[in-house]
Coordinates of C-alpha atoms and ligand atoms in Angstrom, one line a residue:
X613 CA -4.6 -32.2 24.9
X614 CA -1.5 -33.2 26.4
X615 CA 0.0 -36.6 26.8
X616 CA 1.2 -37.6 30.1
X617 CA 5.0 -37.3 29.7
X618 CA 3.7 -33.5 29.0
X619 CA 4.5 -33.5 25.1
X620 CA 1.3 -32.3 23.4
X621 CA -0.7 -35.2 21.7
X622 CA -1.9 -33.1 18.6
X623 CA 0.1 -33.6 15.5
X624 CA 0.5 -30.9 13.4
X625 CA 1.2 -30.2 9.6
X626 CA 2.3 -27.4 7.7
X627 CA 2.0 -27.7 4.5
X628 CA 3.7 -25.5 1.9
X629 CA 6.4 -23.8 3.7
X630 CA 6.4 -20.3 1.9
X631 CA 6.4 -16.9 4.0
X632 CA 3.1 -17.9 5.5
X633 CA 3.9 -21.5 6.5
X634 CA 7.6 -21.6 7.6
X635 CA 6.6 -18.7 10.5
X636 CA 3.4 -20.3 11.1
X637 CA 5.2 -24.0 12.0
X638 CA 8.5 -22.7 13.8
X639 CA 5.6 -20.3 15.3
X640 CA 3.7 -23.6 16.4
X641 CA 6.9 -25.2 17.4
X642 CA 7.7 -22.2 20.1
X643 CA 4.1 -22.9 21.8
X644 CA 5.6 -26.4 22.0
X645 CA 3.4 -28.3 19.2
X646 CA 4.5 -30.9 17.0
X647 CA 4.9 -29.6 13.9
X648 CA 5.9 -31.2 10.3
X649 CA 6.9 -28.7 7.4
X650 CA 6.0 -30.2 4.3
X651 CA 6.2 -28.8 0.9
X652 CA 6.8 -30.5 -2.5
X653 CA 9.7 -28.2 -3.1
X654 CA 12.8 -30.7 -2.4
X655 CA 15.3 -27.7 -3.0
X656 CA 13.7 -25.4 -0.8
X657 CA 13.2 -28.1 1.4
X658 CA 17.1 -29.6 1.5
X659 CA 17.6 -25.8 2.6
X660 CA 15.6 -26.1 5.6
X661 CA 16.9 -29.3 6.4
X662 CA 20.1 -27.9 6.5
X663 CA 19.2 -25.6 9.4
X664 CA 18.8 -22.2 6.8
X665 CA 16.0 -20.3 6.3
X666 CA 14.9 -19.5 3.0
X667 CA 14.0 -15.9 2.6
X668 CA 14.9 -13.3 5.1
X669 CA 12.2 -12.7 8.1
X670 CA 13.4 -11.3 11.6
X671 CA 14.0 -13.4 14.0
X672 CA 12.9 -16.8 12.0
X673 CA 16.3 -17.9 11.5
X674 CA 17.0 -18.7 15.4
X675 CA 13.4 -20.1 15.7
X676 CA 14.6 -22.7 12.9
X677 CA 18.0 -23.6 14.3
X678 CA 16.0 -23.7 18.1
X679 CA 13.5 -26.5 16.6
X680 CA 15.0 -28.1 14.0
X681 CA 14.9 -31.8 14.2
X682 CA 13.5 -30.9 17.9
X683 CA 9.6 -29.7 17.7
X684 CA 9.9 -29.0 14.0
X685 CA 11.0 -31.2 11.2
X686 CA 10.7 -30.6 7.6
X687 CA 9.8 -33.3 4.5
X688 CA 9.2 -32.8 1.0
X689 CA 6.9 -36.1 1.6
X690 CA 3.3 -33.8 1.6
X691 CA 1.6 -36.9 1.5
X692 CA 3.4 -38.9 4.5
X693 CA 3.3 -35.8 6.9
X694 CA -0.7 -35.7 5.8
X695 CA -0.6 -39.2 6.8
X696 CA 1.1 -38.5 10.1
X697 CA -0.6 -35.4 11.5
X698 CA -4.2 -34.7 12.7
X699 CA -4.1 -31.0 12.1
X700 CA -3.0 -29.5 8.8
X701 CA -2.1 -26.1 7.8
X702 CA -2.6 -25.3 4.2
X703 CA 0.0 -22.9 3.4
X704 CA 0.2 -23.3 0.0
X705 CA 0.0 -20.0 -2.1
X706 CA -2.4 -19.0 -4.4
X707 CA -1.0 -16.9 -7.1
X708 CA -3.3 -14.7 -9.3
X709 CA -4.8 -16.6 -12.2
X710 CA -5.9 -15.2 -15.3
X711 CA -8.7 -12.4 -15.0
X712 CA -7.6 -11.8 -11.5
X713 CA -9.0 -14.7 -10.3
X714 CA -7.4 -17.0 -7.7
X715 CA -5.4 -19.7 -9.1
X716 CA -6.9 -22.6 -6.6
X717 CA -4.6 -25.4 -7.9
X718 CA -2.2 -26.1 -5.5
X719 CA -5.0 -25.9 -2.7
X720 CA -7.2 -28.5 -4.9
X721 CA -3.5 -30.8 -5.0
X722 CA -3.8 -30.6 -1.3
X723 CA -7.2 -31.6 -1.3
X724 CA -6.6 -34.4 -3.4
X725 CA -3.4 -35.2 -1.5
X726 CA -5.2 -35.5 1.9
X727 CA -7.5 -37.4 0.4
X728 CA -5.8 -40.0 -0.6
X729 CA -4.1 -39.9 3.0
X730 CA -7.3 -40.3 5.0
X731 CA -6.1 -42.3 7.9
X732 CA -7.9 -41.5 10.7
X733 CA -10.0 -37.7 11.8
X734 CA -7.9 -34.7 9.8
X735 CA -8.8 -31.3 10.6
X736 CA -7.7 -29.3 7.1
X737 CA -7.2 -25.7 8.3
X738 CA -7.2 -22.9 5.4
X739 CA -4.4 -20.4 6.0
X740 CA -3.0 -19.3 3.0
X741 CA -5.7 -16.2 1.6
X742 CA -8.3 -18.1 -0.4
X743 CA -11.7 -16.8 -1.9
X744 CA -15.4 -17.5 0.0
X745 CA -16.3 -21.2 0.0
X746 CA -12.9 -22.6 -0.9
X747 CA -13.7 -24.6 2.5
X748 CA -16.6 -26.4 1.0
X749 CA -14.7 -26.7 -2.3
X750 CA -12.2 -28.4 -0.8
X751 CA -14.7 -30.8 1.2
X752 CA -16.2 -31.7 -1.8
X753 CA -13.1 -32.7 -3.1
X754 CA -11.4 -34.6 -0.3
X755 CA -14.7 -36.8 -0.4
X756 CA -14.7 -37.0 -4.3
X757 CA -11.7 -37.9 -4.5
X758 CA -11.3 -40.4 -1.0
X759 CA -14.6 -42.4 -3.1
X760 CA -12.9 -42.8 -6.4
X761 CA -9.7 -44.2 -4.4
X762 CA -11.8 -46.5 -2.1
X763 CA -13.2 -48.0 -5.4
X764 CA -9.4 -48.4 -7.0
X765 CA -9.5 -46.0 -9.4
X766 CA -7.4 -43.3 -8.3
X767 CA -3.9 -45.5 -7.6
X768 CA -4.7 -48.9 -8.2
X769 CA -1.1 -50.5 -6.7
X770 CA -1.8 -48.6 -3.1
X771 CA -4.5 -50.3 -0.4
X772 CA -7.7 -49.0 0.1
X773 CA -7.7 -46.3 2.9
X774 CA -11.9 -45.7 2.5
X775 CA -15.0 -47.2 1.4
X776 CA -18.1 -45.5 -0.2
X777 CA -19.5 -44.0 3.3
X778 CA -17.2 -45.4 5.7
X779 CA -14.8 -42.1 5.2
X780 CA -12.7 -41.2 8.2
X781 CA -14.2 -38.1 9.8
X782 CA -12.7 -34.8 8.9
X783 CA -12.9 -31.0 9.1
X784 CA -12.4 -28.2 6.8
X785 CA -11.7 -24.6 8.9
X786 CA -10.6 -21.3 8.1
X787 CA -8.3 -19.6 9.9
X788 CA -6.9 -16.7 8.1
X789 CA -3.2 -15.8 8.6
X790 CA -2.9 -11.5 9.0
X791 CA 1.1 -11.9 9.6
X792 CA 3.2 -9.1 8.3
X793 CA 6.0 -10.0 5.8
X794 CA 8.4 -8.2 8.1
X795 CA 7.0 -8.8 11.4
X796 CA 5.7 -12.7 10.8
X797 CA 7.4 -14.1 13.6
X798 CA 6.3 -10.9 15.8
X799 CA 2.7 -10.8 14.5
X800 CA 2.1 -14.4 15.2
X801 CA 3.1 -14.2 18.7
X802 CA 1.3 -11.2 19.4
X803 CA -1.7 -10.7 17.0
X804 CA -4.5 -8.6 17.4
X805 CA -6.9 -11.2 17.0
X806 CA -7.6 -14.7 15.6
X807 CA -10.6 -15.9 13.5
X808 CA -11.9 -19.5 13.7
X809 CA -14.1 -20.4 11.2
X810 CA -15.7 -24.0 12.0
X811 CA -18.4 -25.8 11.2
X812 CA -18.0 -28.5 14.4
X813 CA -16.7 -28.5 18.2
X814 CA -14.5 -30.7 17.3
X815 CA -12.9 -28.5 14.9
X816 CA -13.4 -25.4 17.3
X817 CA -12.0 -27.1 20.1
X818 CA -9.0 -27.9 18.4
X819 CA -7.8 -24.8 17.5
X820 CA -8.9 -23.3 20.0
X821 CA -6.5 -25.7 21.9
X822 CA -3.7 -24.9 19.7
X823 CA -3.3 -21.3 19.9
X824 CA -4.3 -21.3 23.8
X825 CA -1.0 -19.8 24.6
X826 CA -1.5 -16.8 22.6
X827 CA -3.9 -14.2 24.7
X828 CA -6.0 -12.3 22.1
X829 CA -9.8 -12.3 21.5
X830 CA -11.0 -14.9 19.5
X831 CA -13.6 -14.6 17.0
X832 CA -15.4 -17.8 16.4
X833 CA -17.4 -17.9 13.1
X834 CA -18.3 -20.5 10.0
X835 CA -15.2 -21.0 7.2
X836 CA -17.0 -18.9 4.8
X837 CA -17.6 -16.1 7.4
X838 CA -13.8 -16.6 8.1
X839 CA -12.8 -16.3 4.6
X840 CA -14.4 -12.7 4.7
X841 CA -12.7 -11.4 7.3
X842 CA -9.7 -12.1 5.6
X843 CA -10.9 -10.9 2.1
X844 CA -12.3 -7.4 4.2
X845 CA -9.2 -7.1 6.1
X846 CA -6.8 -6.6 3.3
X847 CA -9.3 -4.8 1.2
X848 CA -9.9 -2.2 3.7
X849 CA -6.0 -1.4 4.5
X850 CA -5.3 -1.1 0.5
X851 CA -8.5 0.9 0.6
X852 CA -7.2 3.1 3.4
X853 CA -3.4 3.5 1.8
X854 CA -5.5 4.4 -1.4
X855 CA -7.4 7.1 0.1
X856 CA -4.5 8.9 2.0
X857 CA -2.6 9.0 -1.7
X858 CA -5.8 10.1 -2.7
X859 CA -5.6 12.9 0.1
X860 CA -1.9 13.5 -0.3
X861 CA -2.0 14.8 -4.5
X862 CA -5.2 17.4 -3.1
X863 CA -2.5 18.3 0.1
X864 CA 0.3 18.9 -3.1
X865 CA -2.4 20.9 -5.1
X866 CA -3.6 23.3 -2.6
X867 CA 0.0 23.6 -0.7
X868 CA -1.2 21.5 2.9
X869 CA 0.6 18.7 4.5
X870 CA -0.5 15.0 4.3
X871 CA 1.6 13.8 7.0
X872 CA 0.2 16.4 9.1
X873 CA -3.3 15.4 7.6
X874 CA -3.0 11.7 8.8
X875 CA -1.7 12.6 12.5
X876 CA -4.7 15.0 12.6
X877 CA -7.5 12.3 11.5
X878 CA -5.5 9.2 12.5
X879 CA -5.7 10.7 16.0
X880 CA -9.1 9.6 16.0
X881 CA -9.6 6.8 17.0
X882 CA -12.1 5.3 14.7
X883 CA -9.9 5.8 11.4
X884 CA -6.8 5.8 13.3
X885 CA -3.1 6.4 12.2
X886 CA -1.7 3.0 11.1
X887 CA -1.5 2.1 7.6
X888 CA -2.0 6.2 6.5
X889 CA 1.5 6.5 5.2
X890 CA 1.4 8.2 1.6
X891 CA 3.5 7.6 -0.8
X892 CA 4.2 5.3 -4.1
X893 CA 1.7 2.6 -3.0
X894 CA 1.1 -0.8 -1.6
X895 CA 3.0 -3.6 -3.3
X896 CA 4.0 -7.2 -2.4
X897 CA 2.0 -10.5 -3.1
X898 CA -0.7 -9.6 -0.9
X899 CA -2.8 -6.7 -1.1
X900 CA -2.6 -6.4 -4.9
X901 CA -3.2 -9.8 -5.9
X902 CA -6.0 -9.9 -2.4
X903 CA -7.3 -6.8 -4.1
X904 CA -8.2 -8.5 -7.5
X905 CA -8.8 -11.3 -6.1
X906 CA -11.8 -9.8 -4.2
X907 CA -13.1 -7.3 -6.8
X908 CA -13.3 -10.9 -8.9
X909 CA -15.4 -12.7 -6.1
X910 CA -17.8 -9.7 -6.0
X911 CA -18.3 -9.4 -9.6
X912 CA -19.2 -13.4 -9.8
X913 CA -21.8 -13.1 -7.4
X914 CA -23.0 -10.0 -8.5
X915 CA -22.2 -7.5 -6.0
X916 CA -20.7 -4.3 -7.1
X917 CA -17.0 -3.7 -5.7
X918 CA -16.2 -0.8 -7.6
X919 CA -15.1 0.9 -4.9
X920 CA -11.6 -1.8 -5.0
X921 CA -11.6 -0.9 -8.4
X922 CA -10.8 3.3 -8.0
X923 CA -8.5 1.4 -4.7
X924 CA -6.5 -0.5 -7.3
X925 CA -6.4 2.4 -10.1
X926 CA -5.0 5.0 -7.6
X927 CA -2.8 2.7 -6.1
X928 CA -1.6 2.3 -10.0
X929 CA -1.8 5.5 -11.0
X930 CA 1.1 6.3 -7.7
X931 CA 4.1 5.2 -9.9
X932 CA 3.7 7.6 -12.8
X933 CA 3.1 10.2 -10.1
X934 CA 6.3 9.4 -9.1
X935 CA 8.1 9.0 -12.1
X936 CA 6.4 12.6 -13.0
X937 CA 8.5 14.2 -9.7
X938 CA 11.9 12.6 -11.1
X939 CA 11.4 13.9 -14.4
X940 CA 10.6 17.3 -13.8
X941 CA 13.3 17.2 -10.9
X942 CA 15.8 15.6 -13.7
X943 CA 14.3 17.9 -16.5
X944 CA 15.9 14.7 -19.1
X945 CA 16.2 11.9 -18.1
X946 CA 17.6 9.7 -20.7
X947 CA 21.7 9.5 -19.5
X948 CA 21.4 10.4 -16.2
X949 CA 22.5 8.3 -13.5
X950 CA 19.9 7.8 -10.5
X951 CA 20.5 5.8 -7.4
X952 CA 18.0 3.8 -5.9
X953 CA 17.7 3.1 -2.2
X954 CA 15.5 0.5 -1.8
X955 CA 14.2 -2.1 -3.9
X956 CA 12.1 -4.8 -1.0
X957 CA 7.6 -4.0 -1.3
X958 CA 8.4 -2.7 2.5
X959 CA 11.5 -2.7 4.6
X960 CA 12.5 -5.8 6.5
X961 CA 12.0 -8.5 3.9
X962 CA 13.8 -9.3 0.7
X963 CA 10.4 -9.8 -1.1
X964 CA 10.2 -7.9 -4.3
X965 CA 7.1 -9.5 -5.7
X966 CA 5.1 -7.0 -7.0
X967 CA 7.4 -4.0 -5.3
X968 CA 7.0 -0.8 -6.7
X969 CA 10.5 -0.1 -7.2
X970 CA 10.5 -2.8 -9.9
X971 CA 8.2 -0.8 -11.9
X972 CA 10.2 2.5 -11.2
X973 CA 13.7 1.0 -12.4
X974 CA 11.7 -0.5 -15.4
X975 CA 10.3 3.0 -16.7
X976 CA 13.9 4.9 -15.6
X977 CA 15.9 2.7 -17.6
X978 CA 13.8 2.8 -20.1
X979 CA 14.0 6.2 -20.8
X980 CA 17.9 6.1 -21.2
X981 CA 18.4 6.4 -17.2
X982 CA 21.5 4.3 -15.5
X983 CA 20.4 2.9 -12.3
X984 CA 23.1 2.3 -9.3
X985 CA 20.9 0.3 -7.1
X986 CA 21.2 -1.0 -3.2
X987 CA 18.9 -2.5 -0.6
X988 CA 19.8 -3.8 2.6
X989 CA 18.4 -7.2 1.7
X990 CA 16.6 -7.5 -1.2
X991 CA 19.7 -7.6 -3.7
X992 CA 20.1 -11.4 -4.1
X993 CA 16.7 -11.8 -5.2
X994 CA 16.7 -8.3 -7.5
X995 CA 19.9 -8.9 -9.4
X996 CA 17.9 -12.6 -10.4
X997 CA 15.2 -10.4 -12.1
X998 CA 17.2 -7.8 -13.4
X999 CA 20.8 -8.7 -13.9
X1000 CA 24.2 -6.3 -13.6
X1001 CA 24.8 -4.3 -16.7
X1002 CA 27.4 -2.4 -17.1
X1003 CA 26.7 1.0 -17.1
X1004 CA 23.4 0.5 -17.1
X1005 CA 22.1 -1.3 -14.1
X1006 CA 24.8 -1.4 -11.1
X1007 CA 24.2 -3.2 -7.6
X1008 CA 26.3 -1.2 -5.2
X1009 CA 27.7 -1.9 -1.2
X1010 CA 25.9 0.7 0.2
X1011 CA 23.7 4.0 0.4
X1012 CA 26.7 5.9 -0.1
X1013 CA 28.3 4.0 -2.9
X1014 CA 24.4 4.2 -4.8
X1015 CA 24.8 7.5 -4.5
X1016 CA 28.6 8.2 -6.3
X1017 CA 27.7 10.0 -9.3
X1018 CA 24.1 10.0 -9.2
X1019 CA 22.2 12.7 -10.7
X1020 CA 19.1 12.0 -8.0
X1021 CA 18.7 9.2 -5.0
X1022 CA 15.0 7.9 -5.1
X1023 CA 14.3 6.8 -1.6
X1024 CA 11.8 3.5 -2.4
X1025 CA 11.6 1.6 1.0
X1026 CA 11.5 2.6 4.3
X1027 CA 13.8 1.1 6.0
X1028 CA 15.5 2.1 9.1
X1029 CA 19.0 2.0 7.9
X1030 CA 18.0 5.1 5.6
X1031 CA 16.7 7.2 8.1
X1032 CA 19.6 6.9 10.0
X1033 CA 21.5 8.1 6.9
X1034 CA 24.3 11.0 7.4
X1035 CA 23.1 13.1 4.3
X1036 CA 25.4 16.0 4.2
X1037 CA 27.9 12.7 3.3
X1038 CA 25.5 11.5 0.6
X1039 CA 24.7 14.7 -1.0
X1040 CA 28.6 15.1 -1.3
X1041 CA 28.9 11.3 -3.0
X1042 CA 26.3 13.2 -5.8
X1043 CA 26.9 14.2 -9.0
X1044 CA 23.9 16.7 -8.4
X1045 CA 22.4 16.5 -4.5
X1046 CA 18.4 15.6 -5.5
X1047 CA 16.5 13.1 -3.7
X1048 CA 13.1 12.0 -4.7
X1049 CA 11.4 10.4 -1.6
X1050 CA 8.8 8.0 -2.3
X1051 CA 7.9 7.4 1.0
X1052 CA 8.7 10.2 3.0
X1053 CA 10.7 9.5 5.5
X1054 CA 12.5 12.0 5.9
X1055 CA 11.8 16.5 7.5
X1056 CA 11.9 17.9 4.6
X1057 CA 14.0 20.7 6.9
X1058 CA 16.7 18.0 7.8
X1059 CA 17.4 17.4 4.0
X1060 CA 17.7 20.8 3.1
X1061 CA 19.4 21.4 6.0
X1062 CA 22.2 18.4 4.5
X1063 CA 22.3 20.4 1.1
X1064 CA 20.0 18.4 -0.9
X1065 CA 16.9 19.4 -3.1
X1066 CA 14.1 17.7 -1.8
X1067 CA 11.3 16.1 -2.8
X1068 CA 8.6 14.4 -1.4
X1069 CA 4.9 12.5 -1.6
X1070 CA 2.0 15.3 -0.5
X1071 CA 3.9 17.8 1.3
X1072 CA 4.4 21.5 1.0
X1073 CA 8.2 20.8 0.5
X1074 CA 8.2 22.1 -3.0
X1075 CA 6.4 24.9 -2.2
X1076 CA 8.8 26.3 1.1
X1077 CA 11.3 25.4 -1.4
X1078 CA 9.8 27.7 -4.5
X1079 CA 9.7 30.7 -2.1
X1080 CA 12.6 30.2 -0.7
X1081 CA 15.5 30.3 -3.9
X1082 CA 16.2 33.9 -3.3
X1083 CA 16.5 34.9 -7.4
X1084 CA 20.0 35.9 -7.4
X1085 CA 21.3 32.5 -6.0
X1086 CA 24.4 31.7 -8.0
X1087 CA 26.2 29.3 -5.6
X1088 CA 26.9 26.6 -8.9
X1089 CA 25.1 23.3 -6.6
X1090 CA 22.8 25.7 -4.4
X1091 CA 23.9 23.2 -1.4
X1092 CA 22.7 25.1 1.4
X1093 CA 19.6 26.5 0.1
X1094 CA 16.3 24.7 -1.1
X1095 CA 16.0 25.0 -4.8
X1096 CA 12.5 24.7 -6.8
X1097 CA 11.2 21.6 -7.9
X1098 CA 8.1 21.2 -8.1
X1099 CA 5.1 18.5 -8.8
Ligands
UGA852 C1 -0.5 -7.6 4.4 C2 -1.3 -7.4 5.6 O1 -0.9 -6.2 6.3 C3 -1.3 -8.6 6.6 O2 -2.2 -8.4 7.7 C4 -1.7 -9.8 5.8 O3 -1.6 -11.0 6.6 C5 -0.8 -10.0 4.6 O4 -0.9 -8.8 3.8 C6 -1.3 -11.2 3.8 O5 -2.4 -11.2 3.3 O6 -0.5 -12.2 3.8 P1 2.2 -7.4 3.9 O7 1.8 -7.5 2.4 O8 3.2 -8.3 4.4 O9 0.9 -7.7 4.8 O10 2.7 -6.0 4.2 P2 2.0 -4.6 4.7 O11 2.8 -4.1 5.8 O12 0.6 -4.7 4.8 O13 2.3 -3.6 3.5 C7 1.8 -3.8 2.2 C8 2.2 -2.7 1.2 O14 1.5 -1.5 1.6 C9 3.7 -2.4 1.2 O15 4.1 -2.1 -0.1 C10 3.7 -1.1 2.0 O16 4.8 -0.3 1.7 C11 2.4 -0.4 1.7 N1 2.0 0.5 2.7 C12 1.6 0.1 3.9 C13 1.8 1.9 2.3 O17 2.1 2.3 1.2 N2 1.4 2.8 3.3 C14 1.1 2.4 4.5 O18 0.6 3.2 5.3 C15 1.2 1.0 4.9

């Protein structure tokens, strides 16, 4: 596969360069492939020309300036860099369409686009999260559409690239992307595994080729097969997030521990502990949209998927069961001033798609709340959705400044920088010293210990703290001792 000056032969394309595509090319372009970014996007594009990257992922931004213009350049011509590559990446998203169902067009435009770029054997590689048989859809396509050019039809002014049967060779695989928004760059060098889902050696060989450098098992299957394991994979970590909220409102009823209940069962090493963290659900533009996305395929072919369905109503259900702790915490909420640490679906990315915070602010402010908001990186794109008010909805410099005034702090992502929090300081910035934890990520010891009421997702928090507000307490902010809030 490599030429004899030692640069690798196989051209590569990655098409659509959203948080899927722009770590899977720069991820290419570190194994030392050739690799063109296209996407139709000429702003986004210009961006990446100009050596930035366009949403935040660790460590992506020095993979960029390492490969720029080097092993990686980038076009807004989708149909030249089909034209010039061999392999190519479909990247392109596909958003949620009415009914929950897929929208497939952009993949279809790709279809269409390689079609009428059909210069020679193209291996068209399914990455972006697609139902079953997309791959044979979009064969079907690319030779619908390569016939109707070869007979003039399609754009009459350009030459002939095919005739009826005389189609360049090509190949439709699936090769399902499981990168972390978060940890892309880390995922796709080290992934647990990688599925190939071909229906030729050619195709195999290829990628096999292609990811060589990477050591991981490799599991070789048909696209459809392939698209499956993608479908599963997602399904089954919403599924097992939705279970441990499921566990951690019976752990709040009965007075036991959740965290302590996923060590004890995660220990084992057929459930395991990753991906047991309880708290105000899974958000993002994956597993929801995945979710519904699979509950739609079943329903079409007539298998019975309910099972996603109770999946995607608990996971629903986990912002009004949040909302519930801030209002009995708050007693009224309308005119009270809550800070909110964390607005990102997950730490580590500036994605708010689908985020549960989103849905939190929505419901606070609705109620007459005032929200002083702040995430380490998720601000920019936040403040587009839901502009500065005054009074009303304030973006703030840090956790500390969130907190000045506030009447609670909801904790909403997990990320590091709020662990590492001195809250003795924040509690002091605080009209009144409650925190609402969504995620949990803090003792619930250490907070008390810091002066703050406490209160978190499926833990017997509330109930130490019920038993412990001796009755005469009549320190006016009860700083030092744990006051009663419960669920
Ligand atoms: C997810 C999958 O983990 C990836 O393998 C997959 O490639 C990707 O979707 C995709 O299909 O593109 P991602 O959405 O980036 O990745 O983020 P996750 O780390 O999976 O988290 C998803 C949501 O679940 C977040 O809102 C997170 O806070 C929540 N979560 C995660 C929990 O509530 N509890 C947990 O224990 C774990």
């Amino acid at each position: 596969m490599k030429t004899g000056n030692g640069k690798k032969a196989i051209k590569i394309a990655v098409l659509g360069m959203g948080h899927v595509g722009l770590p899977t090319a720069l991820g290419l372009a570190e194994l030392g492939w050739q690799v063109i970014g296209a996407d139709d996007d000429a702003s986004k594009v210009k961006v990446l020309q100009d050596g930035k990257v366009t949403f935040y992922e660790p460590e992506m931004q020095p993979l960029l300036t390492k490969h720029l213009g080097k092993g990686f350049q980038v076009t807004s011509d989708v149909g030249k860099a089909v034209g010039d590559a061999t392999v190519l990446f479909v990247c392109v998203g596909t958003p949620q369409g009415e009914s929950g169902k897929a929208d497939l067009s952009q993949v279809e435009a790709i279809a269409r686009t390689v079609a009428a770029n059909l210069n020679g054997y193209k291996l068209i590689v399914e990455k972006s999260t697609v139902p079953a048989v997309t791959a044979q859809w979009i064969k079907r396509t690319v030779v619908r559409h390569a016939r109707v050019q070869s007979n003039g039809q399609a754009n009459p002014g350009k030459k002939k690239a095919t005739t009826i049967g005389t189609l360049p060779e090509f190949d439709v695989a699936s090769n399902p992307e499981f990168l972390q928004e978060g940890r892309a760059i880390e995922n796709f060098f080290h992934p647990d595994r990688i599925v190939i889902g071909v229906d030729s050696d050619r195709a195999r060989k290829l990628l096999e080729a292609i990811y060589a450098p990477l050591q991981c098992p490799i599991v070789v299957t048909n696209p459809t097969t392939a698209e499956l394991i993608k479908h599963a994979a997602n399904a089954f970590l919403s599924t097992k997030i939705s279970f441990i909220n499921m566990v951690s409102d019976v752990c709040e009823a009965v007075g036991a521990d959740v965290d302590s209940v996923a060590e004890g069962i995660g220990l084992d090493p057929r459930i395991g502990r990753q991906f047991l963290n309880a708290g105000i659900g899974f958000g993002g533009y994956c597993f929801p949209k995945d979710l519904r996305a699979f509950l739609h395929l079943g329903e079409e072919h007539g298998a019975d998927t309910s099972l996603l369905r109770e999946v995607e109503r608990i996971n629903q259900a986990r912002i009004e069961i949040f909302l519930n702790k801030v209002r009995k915490a708050l007693w009224v909420v309308s005119g009270k001033t809550i800070a909110v640490l964390g607005l990102a679906f997950k730490p580590k990315t500036d994605d708010i798609r689908e985020a549960p915070s989103l849905k939190v602010i929505e419901a606070l402010l609705h109620e007459g709340a005032s929200v002083r908001l702040y995430d380490p990186e998720a601000m920019a794109n936040t403040q587009r959705e839901l502009p500065e008010e005054r009074g009303r909805v304030s973006y703030c410099k840090s956790a500390f400044d969130a907190a000045r005034g506030a009447h609670a702090v909801l904790v909403l992502t997990e990320w590091d920088e709020f662990r590492k929090l001195d809250l003795k300081k924040l509690g002091a910035a605080m009209a009144v010293p409650i925190m609402v934890d969504g995620r949990n990520i803090y003792r619930p010891e250490m907070v008390h210990e810091a002066g703050l009421e406490y209160i978190s997702m499926g833990r017997r928090n509330a109930e130490a703290t019920v038993q412990a507000i001796p009755p005469a307490v009549s320190t006016p902010r009860r700083r030092a001792t744990a006051i009663a809030v419960t669920r």
